[in-house]
Amino acid sequence: MHPPRPERSPFGIRARLLTLLLPGVLALLALDSWNDYRALRAIVEDAYDQSMLEPVNALSNSLSLAADGSIRVNTPFSVQAMFEATRPQHKYLYVGLTPLPDGPAGNTRSASEITLLGVPDLPRPPMQPGDNGPFVWYDAVYRDHPVRVVALHRTAIDGHARPYRVLIQAAEGTGPRLQAQADSLRQELLRDARMVGLVVLLVWLGVTWSLHPLERLRKSLLQSKGSDLKPLDTHGVPHEVAPLVDAVNQHIASYRDLLDRQSQFLADASHQLRTPLAIMLTQAGVALREQDPEQVRETLRAIVAQISRSRRLCEQLLSLAHASDTTSPADAPGVVDLNTVARDVVLQYLTLAHEKNQDLGWIDAREAPATTQVAAEGTPDDAFPPSSPAPVVPVLATGPELHEAIANLVHNAIVYTPSGGHITVMVSTRDGMALAEVHDDGPGIAIARRAEVFERFRQASRSAGKGPHGAGLGLSIARAYARRNGGDIELADIAVPGAGAGSGTTGLRAILRLPLAPGRQD
């Protein structure tokens, strides 16, 4: 069954960058193009208007008196050539005279107006020249063609001292200038289109180039085997993505460490289970060959003992697997009375301590420094007062897990304390911490070995005792449960009461430390 494919966003990095950049780029280009078009349009209009002023000024300067005293136009060759050559392109010139005694020139031509040059039916100017100069510019339609017209008014006096109003006009079709403006606009649009295309191409290539190291990392991940987890190579990875790659490497390292610990755990567990199974198989074979019924029963009792040890080993393995689980528990931790949990563990192990002729005692957190111990030989009903409504030593933890942690400490003490020894369990508070201590007067553990006895399947062969008695999981389970609930376990020496000075005989203190529940003060 294939894992479900992750839901991907419909917008990738390229699409997001283009969505973010293109509207702004298009808006800026449109504004820039519009401003450029307006400026270029003004330049084109001015250039064409200036070209129209040249014949008008030339005609104005060519006015002179004829021999009979009348006003004539001595048309220069260049102006005449322009007039004749440009007529097919809708360019027109006009020079006319209006006698002033007949009144000022109006918007209609009078019968006395004299045409000196050009076409007399050009549209008349809508107004007289103002303060801005003698020229009047206006747009009109002439012979079904839109034209741009410039008109010049001036006063001239003929040879008989009669004044005349002179009107000089130049008209030009707007087609060429409109074509020039359209060409300019087309060039602007082509330039903007090239710019947009270049931006899209650069974004596409930039994202592709930036994501190339990630593609290389993806391929390396797909090619790696599950048992050969290696950290990702961060060479060439963009610094913005480097924290993500580092987080992936940390996850790979933690996962690889988890796999290593699981492999080691399975190997050690298999070794620990294989030994009692081999012993039981041998004992069963002996029992099958044995003729004496008493010897058969003795062999069966040995097999039962091995089965009992194997069952405890399996229970410890399950407890260790649960304690080592780093996932959050289904039930949230609550306020637990550490004093009550420790007392229940003592009651649970009284029988086992009695079988080994050991004195298992209990010091309540509410009692005075004078200890009140509960001996294994007899436990009065009033030795453990009823629990008060409020927890005596409240801690924020999971009750069954604390019970398992303290139980492993007590069981470890019972296993290694010799017959006739003393074991004391006490609960107290100090410096904002809750303490559950298990004291025994056994041989103790060398200081140099106290760190390694918390490792799995490391049996604590105490300095004055015989070989190991268990699988070496008790302290590992206890510490795992303690840390799972925010605490820890440490080992320390205690002086055995009655031991002579310098005898070197020390016991062992196993101390479970947990933070007090919030709001609790010593």
Short mmCIF file of C-alpha atoms in Angstrom, two decimals:
data_model
loop_
_atom_site.label_atom_id
_atom_site.label_comp_id
_atom_site.label_asym_id
_atom_site.label_seq_id
_atom_site.Cartn_x
_atom_site.Cartn_y
_atom_site.Cartn_z
CA MET A 1 0.00 0.00 0.00
CA HIS A 2 1.51 3.24 -1.08
CA PRO A 3 1.51 6.19 1.36
CA PRO A 4 -0.90 8.98 0.46
CA ARG A 5 0.64 11.65 -1.71
CA PRO A 6 1.02 14.95 0.10
CA GLU A 7 -1.37 17.65 -0.98
CA ARG A 8 0.59 20.19 -2.95
CA SER A 9 -0.13 23.87 -3.31
CA PRO A 10 -1.32 24.79 -6.82
CA PHE A 11 1.06 27.74 -6.80
CA GLY A 12 4.77 26.96 -6.87
CA ILE A 13 7.60 29.38 -6.16
CA ARG A 14 7.76 30.47 -9.80
CA ALA A 15 4.02 31.18 -9.94
CA ARG A 16 4.13 33.05 -6.64
CA LEU A 17 7.06 35.21 -7.70
CA LEU A 18 5.47 35.98 -11.05
CA THR A 19 2.14 36.73 -9.37
CA LEU A 20 3.93 39.09 -7.02
CA LEU A 21 6.23 40.75 -9.55
CA LEU A 22 4.27 40.92 -12.80
CA PRO A 23 1.45 43.23 -11.66
CA GLY A 24 3.95 45.72 -10.28
CA VAL A 25 6.22 45.46 -13.31
CA LEU A 26 3.28 45.86 -15.71
CA ALA A 27 1.95 48.85 -13.77
CA LEU A 28 5.36 50.55 -13.76
CA LEU A 29 5.90 49.82 -17.44
CA ALA A 30 2.42 51.12 -18.32
CA LEU A 31 3.02 54.33 -16.37
CA ASP A 32 6.47 54.76 -17.85
CA SER A 33 5.20 54.03 -21.36
CA TRP A 34 2.34 56.48 -20.99
CA ASN A 35 4.68 59.22 -19.79
CA ASP A 36 7.15 58.45 -22.59
CA TYR A 37 4.36 58.43 -25.15
CA ARG A 38 3.04 61.79 -23.99
CA ALA A 39 6.54 63.28 -24.03
CA LEU A 40 7.29 61.81 -27.47
CA ARG A 41 3.92 62.94 -28.77
CA ALA A 42 4.68 66.48 -27.64
CA ILE A 43 8.10 66.28 -29.30
CA VAL A 44 6.56 65.00 -32.55
CA GLU A 45 3.87 67.71 -32.48
CA ASP A 46 6.46 70.39 -31.83
CA ALA A 47 8.73 69.11 -34.58
CA TYR A 48 5.96 69.09 -37.16
CA ASP A 49 4.71 72.49 -35.98
CA GLN A 50 8.18 73.96 -36.29
CA SER A 51 8.46 72.60 -39.80
CA MET A 52 5.18 74.42 -40.66
CA LEU A 53 6.50 77.72 -39.31
CA GLU A 54 9.36 77.82 -41.79
CA PRO A 55 7.21 78.49 -44.91
CA VAL A 56 4.99 80.89 -42.94
CA ASN A 57 7.96 82.97 -41.83
CA ALA A 58 9.46 82.78 -45.31
CA LEU A 59 6.23 84.04 -46.86
CA SER A 60 5.91 86.79 -44.30
CA ASN A 61 9.42 87.96 -45.07
CA SER A 62 8.80 87.80 -48.84
CA LEU A 63 6.05 90.46 -48.86
CA SER A 64 7.12 93.54 -50.84
CA LEU A 65 5.74 96.42 -52.96
CA ALA A 66 5.36 96.06 -56.69
CA ALA A 67 6.17 98.87 -59.20
CA ASP A 68 2.56 100.03 -59.17
CA GLY A 69 2.59 100.28 -55.34
CA SER A 70 0.60 97.10 -54.69
CA ILE A 71 1.67 94.39 -52.24
CA ARG A 72 3.15 91.33 -53.82
CA VAL A 73 4.72 88.08 -52.66
CA ASN A 74 8.19 87.41 -53.94
CA THR A 75 8.01 83.70 -53.30
CA PRO A 76 11.44 82.25 -52.70
CA PHE A 77 12.27 79.24 -54.81
CA SER A 78 12.52 76.99 -51.78
CA VAL A 79 9.07 77.95 -50.50
CA GLN A 80 7.54 77.57 -53.93
CA ALA A 81 9.27 74.23 -54.40
CA MET A 82 7.95 73.03 -51.05
CA PHE A 83 4.48 74.27 -51.90
CA GLU A 84 4.47 72.47 -55.25
CA ALA A 85 6.19 69.31 -54.03
CA THR A 86 4.10 68.77 -50.93
CA ARG A 87 0.68 69.44 -52.41
CA PRO A 88 -0.01 65.72 -52.97
CA GLN A 89 0.68 65.11 -49.22
CA HIS A 90 -2.13 67.45 -48.09
CA LYS A 91 0.09 70.47 -47.42
CA TYR A 92 -1.32 73.88 -48.31
CA LEU A 93 -0.23 77.54 -48.24
CA TYR A 94 -2.28 80.72 -48.42
CA VAL A 95 -1.50 84.45 -48.42
CA GLY A 96 -4.37 86.92 -48.55
CA LEU A 97 -4.89 90.70 -48.18
CA THR A 98 -7.88 92.47 -46.68
CA PRO A 99 -8.13 96.30 -46.92
CA LEU A 100 -8.50 97.75 -43.45
CA PRO A 101 -10.92 100.58 -44.44
CA ASP A 102 -13.51 97.88 -45.07
CA GLY A 103 -13.27 96.90 -41.36
CA PRO A 104 -11.18 94.40 -39.46
CA ALA A 105 -10.97 90.89 -40.77
CA GLY A 106 -13.71 88.73 -39.36
CA ASN A 107 -14.46 85.04 -39.50
CA THR A 108 -15.77 85.25 -43.08
CA ARG A 109 -13.96 86.39 -46.16
CA SER A 110 -15.08 89.78 -47.62
CA ALA A 111 -15.49 90.48 -51.32
CA SER A 112 -12.52 92.82 -51.25
CA GLU A 113 -10.10 90.16 -49.94
CA ILE A 114 -7.27 89.55 -52.36
CA THR A 115 -5.57 86.16 -52.70
CA LEU A 116 -1.83 86.54 -53.29
CA LEU A 117 -0.82 82.86 -53.02
CA GLY A 118 -2.27 79.43 -52.44
CA VAL A 119 -5.75 78.11 -51.93
CA PRO A 120 -8.25 80.69 -50.74
CA ASP A 121 -10.70 78.25 -49.07
CA LEU A 122 -8.54 77.10 -46.16
CA PRO A 123 -10.47 77.16 -42.85
CA ARG A 124 -10.20 80.56 -41.21
CA PRO A 125 -8.60 80.83 -37.78
CA PRO A 126 -11.11 80.68 -34.91
CA MET A 127 -9.56 83.66 -33.13
CA GLN A 128 -7.13 86.52 -33.49
CA PRO A 129 -3.57 86.22 -32.22
CA GLY A 130 -3.30 86.73 -28.49
CA ASP A 131 -0.60 87.72 -26.08
CA ASN A 132 1.31 84.49 -26.64
CA GLY A 133 2.47 85.58 -30.12
CA PRO A 134 1.30 86.38 -33.64
CA PHE A 135 0.63 82.73 -34.53
CA VAL A 136 -2.64 80.87 -34.12
CA TRP A 137 -2.65 77.02 -34.13
CA TYR A 138 -5.82 75.02 -34.68
CA ASP A 139 -7.09 71.74 -36.08
CA ALA A 140 -9.64 71.59 -38.86
CA VAL A 141 -10.93 69.45 -41.71
CA TYR A 142 -10.12 70.46 -45.27
CA ARG A 143 -11.26 68.52 -48.32
CA ASP A 144 -12.31 65.59 -46.10
CA HIS A 145 -8.88 65.36 -44.47
CA PRO A 146 -7.93 66.38 -40.95
CA VAL A 147 -5.31 69.12 -41.08
CA ARG A 148 -3.20 71.08 -38.69
CA VAL A 149 -3.24 74.81 -39.52
CA VAL A 150 -1.09 77.72 -38.41
CA ALA A 151 -2.17 81.30 -39.20
CA LEU A 152 -0.18 84.53 -39.03
CA HIS A 153 -1.83 87.96 -39.00
CA ARG A 154 0.14 91.10 -39.74
CA THR A 155 -0.48 94.60 -41.10
CA ALA A 156 1.10 95.85 -44.31
CA ILE A 157 0.93 99.26 -46.13
CA ASP A 158 1.06 99.43 -49.88
CA GLY A 159 2.73 102.14 -51.99
CA HIS A 160 -0.33 104.40 -51.75
CA ALA A 161 -0.25 104.36 -47.90
CA ARG A 162 -3.32 102.16 -47.67
CA PRO A 163 -3.22 99.61 -44.80
CA TYR A 164 -3.99 95.96 -45.32
CA ARG A 165 -4.51 92.99 -42.98
CA VAL A 166 -2.28 90.16 -44.19
CA LEU A 167 -3.31 86.57 -43.43
CA ILE A 168 -0.70 83.86 -44.01
CA GLN A 169 -1.76 80.22 -43.47
CA ALA A 170 0.02 76.87 -43.69
CA ALA A 171 -1.96 73.64 -43.45
CA GLU A 172 -0.67 70.10 -43.24
CA GLY A 173 -2.46 66.77 -43.05
CA THR A 174 -2.22 65.07 -39.64
CA GLY A 175 -1.61 61.64 -41.16
CA PRO A 176 2.23 61.74 -41.01
CA ARG A 177 2.35 62.93 -37.43
CA LEU A 178 -0.30 60.40 -36.36
CA GLN A 179 1.71 57.70 -38.10
CA ALA A 180 4.84 58.84 -36.27
CA GLN A 181 2.99 58.76 -32.95
CA ALA A 182 1.62 55.29 -33.71
CA ASP A 183 5.10 54.05 -34.61
CA SER A 184 6.42 55.47 -31.34
CA LEU A 185 3.64 53.81 -29.36
CA ARG A 186 4.28 50.50 -31.10
CA GLN A 187 7.97 50.72 -30.25
CA GLU A 188 7.09 51.45 -26.63
CA LEU A 189 4.77 48.45 -26.45
CA LEU A 190 7.36 46.19 -28.08
CA ARG A 191 9.98 47.38 -25.63
CA ASP A 192 7.65 46.78 -22.68
CA ALA A 193 6.74 43.32 -24.00
CA ARG A 194 10.44 42.47 -24.25
CA MET A 195 10.93 43.74 -20.71
CA VAL A 196 8.06 41.61 -19.37
CA GLY A 197 9.37 38.57 -21.23
CA LEU A 198 12.85 39.19 -19.84
CA VAL A 199 11.47 39.47 -16.28
CA VAL A 200 9.54 36.20 -16.66
CA LEU A 201 12.61 34.47 -18.10
CA LEU A 202 14.90 35.77 -15.34
CA VAL A 203 12.44 34.71 -12.62
CA TRP A 204 12.09 31.26 -14.20
CA LEU A 205 15.84 30.77 -14.61
CA GLY A 206 16.55 32.24 -11.16
CA VAL A 207 14.12 29.93 -9.40
CA THR A 208 15.36 26.94 -11.39
CA TRP A 209 18.96 27.76 -10.55
CA SER A 210 18.13 28.38 -6.88
CA LEU A 211 16.16 25.13 -6.58
CA HIS A 212 18.80 23.02 -8.30
CA PRO A 213 20.59 22.20 -4.98
CA LEU A 214 17.23 21.16 -3.50
CA GLU A 215 16.60 18.90 -6.47
CA ARG A 216 20.02 17.36 -5.87
CA LEU A 217 19.08 16.83 -2.19
CA ARG A 218 15.80 15.22 -3.23
CA LYS A 219 17.59 12.76 -5.50
CA SER A 220 20.14 11.92 -2.80
CA LEU A 221 17.30 11.24 -0.35
CA LEU A 222 15.51 8.97 -2.83
CA GLN A 223 18.73 7.07 -3.55
CA SER A 224 19.63 6.55 0.11
CA LYS A 225 18.67 3.26 1.73
CA GLY A 226 16.69 3.01 4.93
CA SER A 227 19.62 1.45 6.81
CA ASP A 228 22.19 3.87 5.37
CA LEU A 229 20.95 7.25 6.56
CA LYS A 230 23.50 9.98 5.96
CA PRO A 231 23.18 13.72 6.58
CA LEU A 232 22.35 15.83 3.56
CA ASP A 233 25.18 17.67 1.87
CA THR A 234 24.59 21.40 2.42
CA HIS A 235 27.14 22.42 -0.20
CA GLY A 236 25.66 25.02 -2.54
CA VAL A 237 22.35 25.22 -0.66
CA PRO A 238 20.99 28.80 -0.46
CA HIS A 239 21.38 30.25 3.00
CA GLU A 240 17.62 30.81 3.23
CA VAL A 241 17.09 27.04 2.91
CA ALA A 242 20.09 26.04 5.06
CA PRO A 243 18.07 26.06 8.35
CA LEU A 244 15.54 23.67 6.78
CA VAL A 245 18.33 21.34 5.62
CA ASP A 246 19.93 21.50 9.09
CA ALA A 247 16.59 20.57 10.65
CA VAL A 248 16.28 17.63 8.24
CA ASN A 249 19.82 16.54 9.13
CA GLN A 250 18.97 16.70 12.83
CA HIS A 251 15.88 14.62 12.17
CA ILE A 252 17.95 12.11 10.19
CA ALA A 253 20.53 11.96 13.00
CA SER A 254 17.86 11.40 15.66
CA TYR A 255 16.15 8.79 13.49
CA ARG A 256 19.46 7.04 12.83
CA ASP A 257 20.23 7.08 16.56
CA LEU A 258 16.78 5.63 17.24
CA LEU A 259 17.37 2.86 14.72
CA ASP A 260 20.78 2.11 16.24
CA ARG A 261 19.31 1.95 19.73
CA GLN A 262 16.47 -0.25 18.55
CA SER A 263 18.89 -2.58 16.77
CA GLN A 264 21.07 -2.76 19.86
CA PHE A 265 18.02 -3.28 22.04
CA LEU A 266 16.78 -6.15 19.86
CA ALA A 267 20.23 -7.73 19.80
CA ASP A 268 20.60 -7.51 23.59
CA ALA A 269 17.05 -8.69 24.18
CA SER A 270 17.56 -11.66 21.88
CA HIS A 271 20.76 -12.54 23.70
CA GLN A 272 19.10 -12.26 27.11
CA LEU A 273 16.14 -14.42 26.07
CA ARG A 274 18.24 -16.97 24.23
CA THR A 275 20.23 -17.94 27.35
CA PRO A 276 17.27 -18.98 29.58
CA LEU A 277 15.63 -20.73 26.64
CA ALA A 278 18.80 -22.76 26.07
CA ILE A 279 18.98 -23.59 29.78
CA MET A 280 15.33 -24.68 29.87
CA LEU A 281 15.83 -26.78 26.75
CA THR A 282 18.77 -28.54 28.37
CA GLN A 283 16.87 -29.05 31.63
CA ALA A 284 13.88 -30.43 29.74
CA GLY A 285 16.15 -32.91 27.98
CA VAL A 286 17.63 -33.98 31.32
CA ALA A 287 14.14 -34.42 32.75
CA LEU A 288 13.14 -36.65 29.84
CA ARG A 289 16.14 -38.91 30.40
CA GLU A 290 15.87 -38.93 34.21
CA GLN A 291 14.38 -42.08 35.83
CA ASP A 292 14.26 -40.85 39.39
CA PRO A 293 10.95 -39.01 40.03
CA GLU A 294 12.56 -36.79 42.66
CA GLN A 295 15.21 -35.65 40.22
CA VAL A 296 12.54 -34.98 37.60
CA ARG A 297 10.66 -32.76 40.08
CA GLU A 298 13.88 -30.93 40.93
CA THR A 299 14.53 -30.33 37.25
CA LEU A 300 10.97 -29.07 36.72
CA ARG A 301 11.38 -26.65 39.65
CA ALA A 302 14.52 -25.31 37.97
CA ILE A 303 12.59 -24.91 34.72
CA VAL A 304 9.82 -23.02 36.55
CA ALA A 305 12.43 -20.69 38.07
CA GLN A 306 13.88 -20.02 34.62
CA ILE A 307 10.40 -19.37 33.25
CA SER A 308 9.73 -16.93 36.09
CA ARG A 309 12.97 -15.04 35.36
CA SER A 310 12.18 -15.02 31.64
CA ARG A 311 8.70 -13.65 32.32
CA ARG A 312 10.12 -10.83 34.43
CA LEU A 313 12.63 -10.12 31.68
CA CYS A 314 9.80 -9.85 29.14
CA GLU A 315 7.86 -7.55 31.47
CA GLN A 316 10.93 -5.38 31.91
CA LEU A 317 11.47 -5.23 28.17
CA LEU A 318 7.90 -4.07 27.69
CA SER A 319 8.29 -1.49 30.46
CA LEU A 320 11.54 -0.23 28.96
CA ALA A 321 9.94 0.08 25.52
CA HIS A 322 7.08 2.06 27.02
CA ALA A 323 9.38 4.25 29.10
CA SER A 324 11.61 4.99 26.10
CA ASP A 325 8.68 6.09 23.97
CA THR A 326 9.19 9.78 23.20
CA THR A 327 5.66 10.40 21.96
CA SER A 328 3.27 12.30 24.17
CA PRO A 329 1.13 10.06 26.40
CA ALA A 330 -2.53 9.74 25.60
CA ASP A 331 -3.49 10.96 29.08
CA ALA A 332 -2.08 14.30 30.19
CA PRO A 333 -0.01 14.12 33.43
CA GLY A 334 -1.85 15.11 36.58
CA VAL A 335 -0.97 16.01 40.14
CA VAL A 336 0.22 12.85 41.93
CA ASP A 337 1.20 12.45 45.57
CA LEU A 338 4.73 11.05 45.51
CA ASN A 339 4.43 10.15 49.19
CA THR A 340 1.43 7.90 48.50
CA VAL A 341 3.04 6.25 45.48
CA ALA A 342 6.22 5.40 47.41
CA ARG A 343 4.19 4.02 50.34
CA ASP A 344 2.22 1.74 48.00
CA VAL A 345 5.47 0.39 46.53
CA VAL A 346 6.76 -0.43 50.02
CA LEU A 347 3.56 -2.32 50.81
CA GLN A 348 3.87 -4.21 47.54
CA TYR A 349 7.42 -5.43 48.24
CA LEU A 350 7.10 -6.26 51.95
CA THR A 351 6.51 -9.94 51.21
CA LEU A 352 9.53 -10.23 48.90
CA ALA A 353 11.76 -8.53 51.49
CA HIS A 354 10.42 -10.87 54.17
CA GLU A 355 11.34 -13.90 52.05
CA LYS A 356 14.95 -12.68 51.96
CA ASN A 357 14.95 -11.84 55.67
CA GLN A 358 15.38 -8.13 55.00
CA ASP A 359 14.07 -5.16 56.95
CA LEU A 360 12.11 -2.93 54.55
CA GLY A 361 11.22 0.39 56.19
CA TRP A 362 9.24 3.47 55.30
CA ILE A 363 9.63 7.11 56.41
CA ASP A 364 6.59 9.26 55.68
CA ALA A 365 7.18 12.79 54.45
CA ARG A 366 4.90 14.15 57.20
CA GLU A 367 6.81 12.52 60.03
CA ALA A 368 9.38 14.12 62.28
CA PRO A 369 13.10 13.39 61.84
CA ALA A 370 12.63 10.43 64.20
CA THR A 371 11.99 7.60 61.74
CA THR A 372 9.07 5.23 61.98
CA GLN A 373 9.93 2.10 60.06
CA VAL A 374 7.64 -0.74 59.09
CA ALA A 375 9.38 -4.05 59.59
CA ALA A 376 8.77 -6.97 57.31
CA GLU A 377 7.92 -9.24 60.21
CA GLY A 378 4.78 -7.35 61.18
CA THR A 379 2.98 -4.42 59.68
CA PRO A 380 0.39 -2.84 61.96
CA ASP A 381 -2.70 -1.43 60.32
CA ASP A 382 -2.08 2.04 61.69
CA ALA A 383 1.55 2.23 60.46
CA PHE A 384 0.39 4.00 57.32
CA PRO A 385 -2.08 6.75 58.23
CA PRO A 386 -4.84 7.47 55.76
CA SER A 387 -3.94 9.81 52.95
CA SER A 388 -4.93 13.37 53.55
CA PRO A 389 -7.28 14.99 51.02
CA ALA A 390 -4.50 17.22 49.74
CA PRO A 391 -1.32 15.57 48.34
CA VAL A 392 1.59 15.63 50.79
CA VAL A 393 4.29 15.85 48.10
CA PRO A 394 2.49 16.79 44.90
CA VAL A 395 4.25 16.32 41.57
CA LEU A 396 2.98 16.74 38.03
CA ALA A 397 3.45 13.25 36.58
CA THR A 398 1.78 9.97 35.62
CA GLY A 399 1.09 7.83 38.68
CA PRO A 400 1.68 4.34 37.19
CA GLU A 401 4.98 5.45 35.68
CA LEU A 402 6.22 6.84 39.02
CA HIS A 403 5.11 3.62 40.68
CA GLU A 404 7.11 1.59 38.15
CA ALA A 405 10.20 3.78 38.60
CA ILE A 406 10.21 3.49 42.41
CA ALA A 407 9.33 -0.22 42.21
CA ASN A 408 12.43 -0.90 40.10
CA LEU A 409 14.61 0.98 42.61
CA VAL A 410 13.16 -1.01 45.53
CA HIS A 411 13.41 -4.31 43.66
CA ASN A 412 17.03 -3.56 42.75
CA ALA A 413 17.81 -2.86 46.42
CA ILE A 414 16.13 -6.12 47.53
CA VAL A 415 18.07 -8.13 44.94
CA TYR A 416 21.52 -6.81 45.94
CA THR A 417 21.07 -6.37 49.70
CA PRO A 418 22.23 -9.48 51.57
CA SER A 419 20.05 -11.41 53.98
CA GLY A 420 19.54 -9.54 57.23
CA GLY A 421 20.13 -6.17 55.59
CA HIS A 422 18.10 -3.00 55.84
CA ILE A 423 16.25 -1.09 53.13
CA THR A 424 14.58 2.24 53.81
CA VAL A 425 12.28 4.22 51.52
CA MET A 426 11.66 7.88 52.34
CA VAL A 427 10.04 10.91 50.68
CA SER A 428 10.93 14.55 51.32
CA THR A 429 11.10 17.96 49.68
CA ARG A 430 14.16 20.16 49.24
CA ASP A 431 14.84 23.31 47.20
CA GLY A 432 11.61 23.07 45.23
CA MET A 433 12.20 19.41 44.37
CA ALA A 434 10.42 16.26 45.49
CA LEU A 435 12.73 13.43 46.52
CA ALA A 436 11.97 9.70 46.79
CA GLU A 437 15.03 7.89 48.21
CA VAL A 438 15.75 4.17 48.53
CA HIS A 439 18.57 3.41 51.00
CA ASP A 440 20.14 -0.03 51.39
CA ASP A 441 23.17 -1.28 53.30
CA GLY A 442 24.34 -3.52 50.50
CA PRO A 443 27.85 -3.43 48.98
CA GLY A 444 27.10 -0.31 46.87
CA ILE A 445 28.36 0.54 43.39
CA ALA A 446 31.74 1.99 42.58
CA ILE A 447 31.60 5.66 41.65
CA ALA A 448 33.31 4.99 38.32
CA ARG A 449 30.57 2.55 37.32
CA ARG A 450 27.49 4.52 38.38
CA ALA A 451 26.98 6.10 34.98
CA GLU A 452 27.12 2.86 33.02
CA VAL A 453 24.72 0.91 35.26
CA PHE A 454 21.89 3.04 33.83
CA GLU A 455 22.59 1.58 30.39
CA ARG A 456 20.43 -1.28 29.21
CA PHE A 457 21.60 -4.79 30.08
CA ARG A 458 24.45 -3.38 32.20
CA GLN A 459 24.18 -5.41 35.41
CA ALA A 460 25.38 -3.74 38.59
CA SER A 461 27.87 -6.24 40.03
CA ARG A 462 28.34 -4.52 43.37
CA SER A 463 31.72 -4.33 44.91
CA ALA A 464 31.11 -6.72 47.80
CA GLY A 465 28.48 -9.04 46.45
CA LYS A 466 28.26 -11.92 44.09
CA GLY A 467 27.64 -11.67 40.39
CA PRO A 468 24.62 -10.01 38.84
CA HIS A 469 21.16 -11.21 39.76
CA GLY A 470 19.04 -9.72 36.97
CA ALA A 471 19.01 -8.63 33.36
CA GLY A 472 20.37 -5.16 34.03
CA LEU A 473 17.18 -3.30 33.11
CA GLY A 474 15.86 -2.06 36.46
CA LEU A 475 17.84 1.18 36.69
CA SER A 476 17.40 1.84 32.97
CA ILE A 477 13.61 1.56 33.31
CA ALA A 478 13.56 3.70 36.45
CA ARG A 479 15.58 6.52 34.87
CA ALA A 480 13.57 6.37 31.63
CA TYR A 481 10.29 6.78 33.55
CA ALA A 482 11.80 9.53 35.72
CA ARG A 483 12.98 11.54 32.72
CA ARG A 484 9.69 10.94 30.93
CA ASN A 485 8.03 12.77 33.83
CA GLY A 486 10.56 15.61 34.00
CA GLY A 487 12.85 14.19 36.67
CA ASP A 488 15.98 12.07 37.01
CA ILE A 489 17.68 9.47 39.18
CA GLU A 490 21.11 9.66 40.77
CA LEU A 491 23.15 7.27 42.93
CA ALA A 492 25.12 8.16 46.06
CA ASP A 493 26.89 6.47 48.98
CA ILE A 494 25.55 6.28 52.52
CA ALA A 495 27.41 5.30 55.65
CA VAL A 496 26.10 2.04 57.05
CA PRO A 497 25.06 2.47 60.69
CA GLY A 498 27.37 0.59 63.01
CA ALA A 499 30.24 0.34 60.55
CA GLY A 500 33.62 1.14 62.06
CA ALA A 501 35.48 4.22 60.97
CA GLY A 502 37.58 3.55 57.96
CA SER A 503 35.96 0.23 57.28
CA GLY A 504 35.01 1.40 53.83
CA THR A 505 31.63 -0.24 54.06
CA THR A 506 29.03 1.89 52.33
CA GLY A 507 25.50 1.35 51.16
CA LEU A 508 23.70 2.90 48.22
CA ARG A 509 21.20 5.76 47.92
CA ALA A 510 19.02 5.76 44.82
CA ILE A 511 17.39 9.21 44.65
CA LEU A 512 14.45 10.03 42.40
CA ARG A 513 14.17 13.82 41.89
CA LEU A 514 11.06 15.44 40.49
CA PRO A 515 9.98 19.09 40.41
CA LEU A 516 7.17 19.93 42.77
CA ALA A 517 3.83 20.70 41.20
CA PRO A 518 3.30 24.41 40.39
CA GLY A 519 2.11 26.44 43.35
CA ARG A 520 3.75 24.15 45.90
CA GLN A 521 6.35 25.69 48.21
CA ASP A 522 8.53 24.00 50.78
#
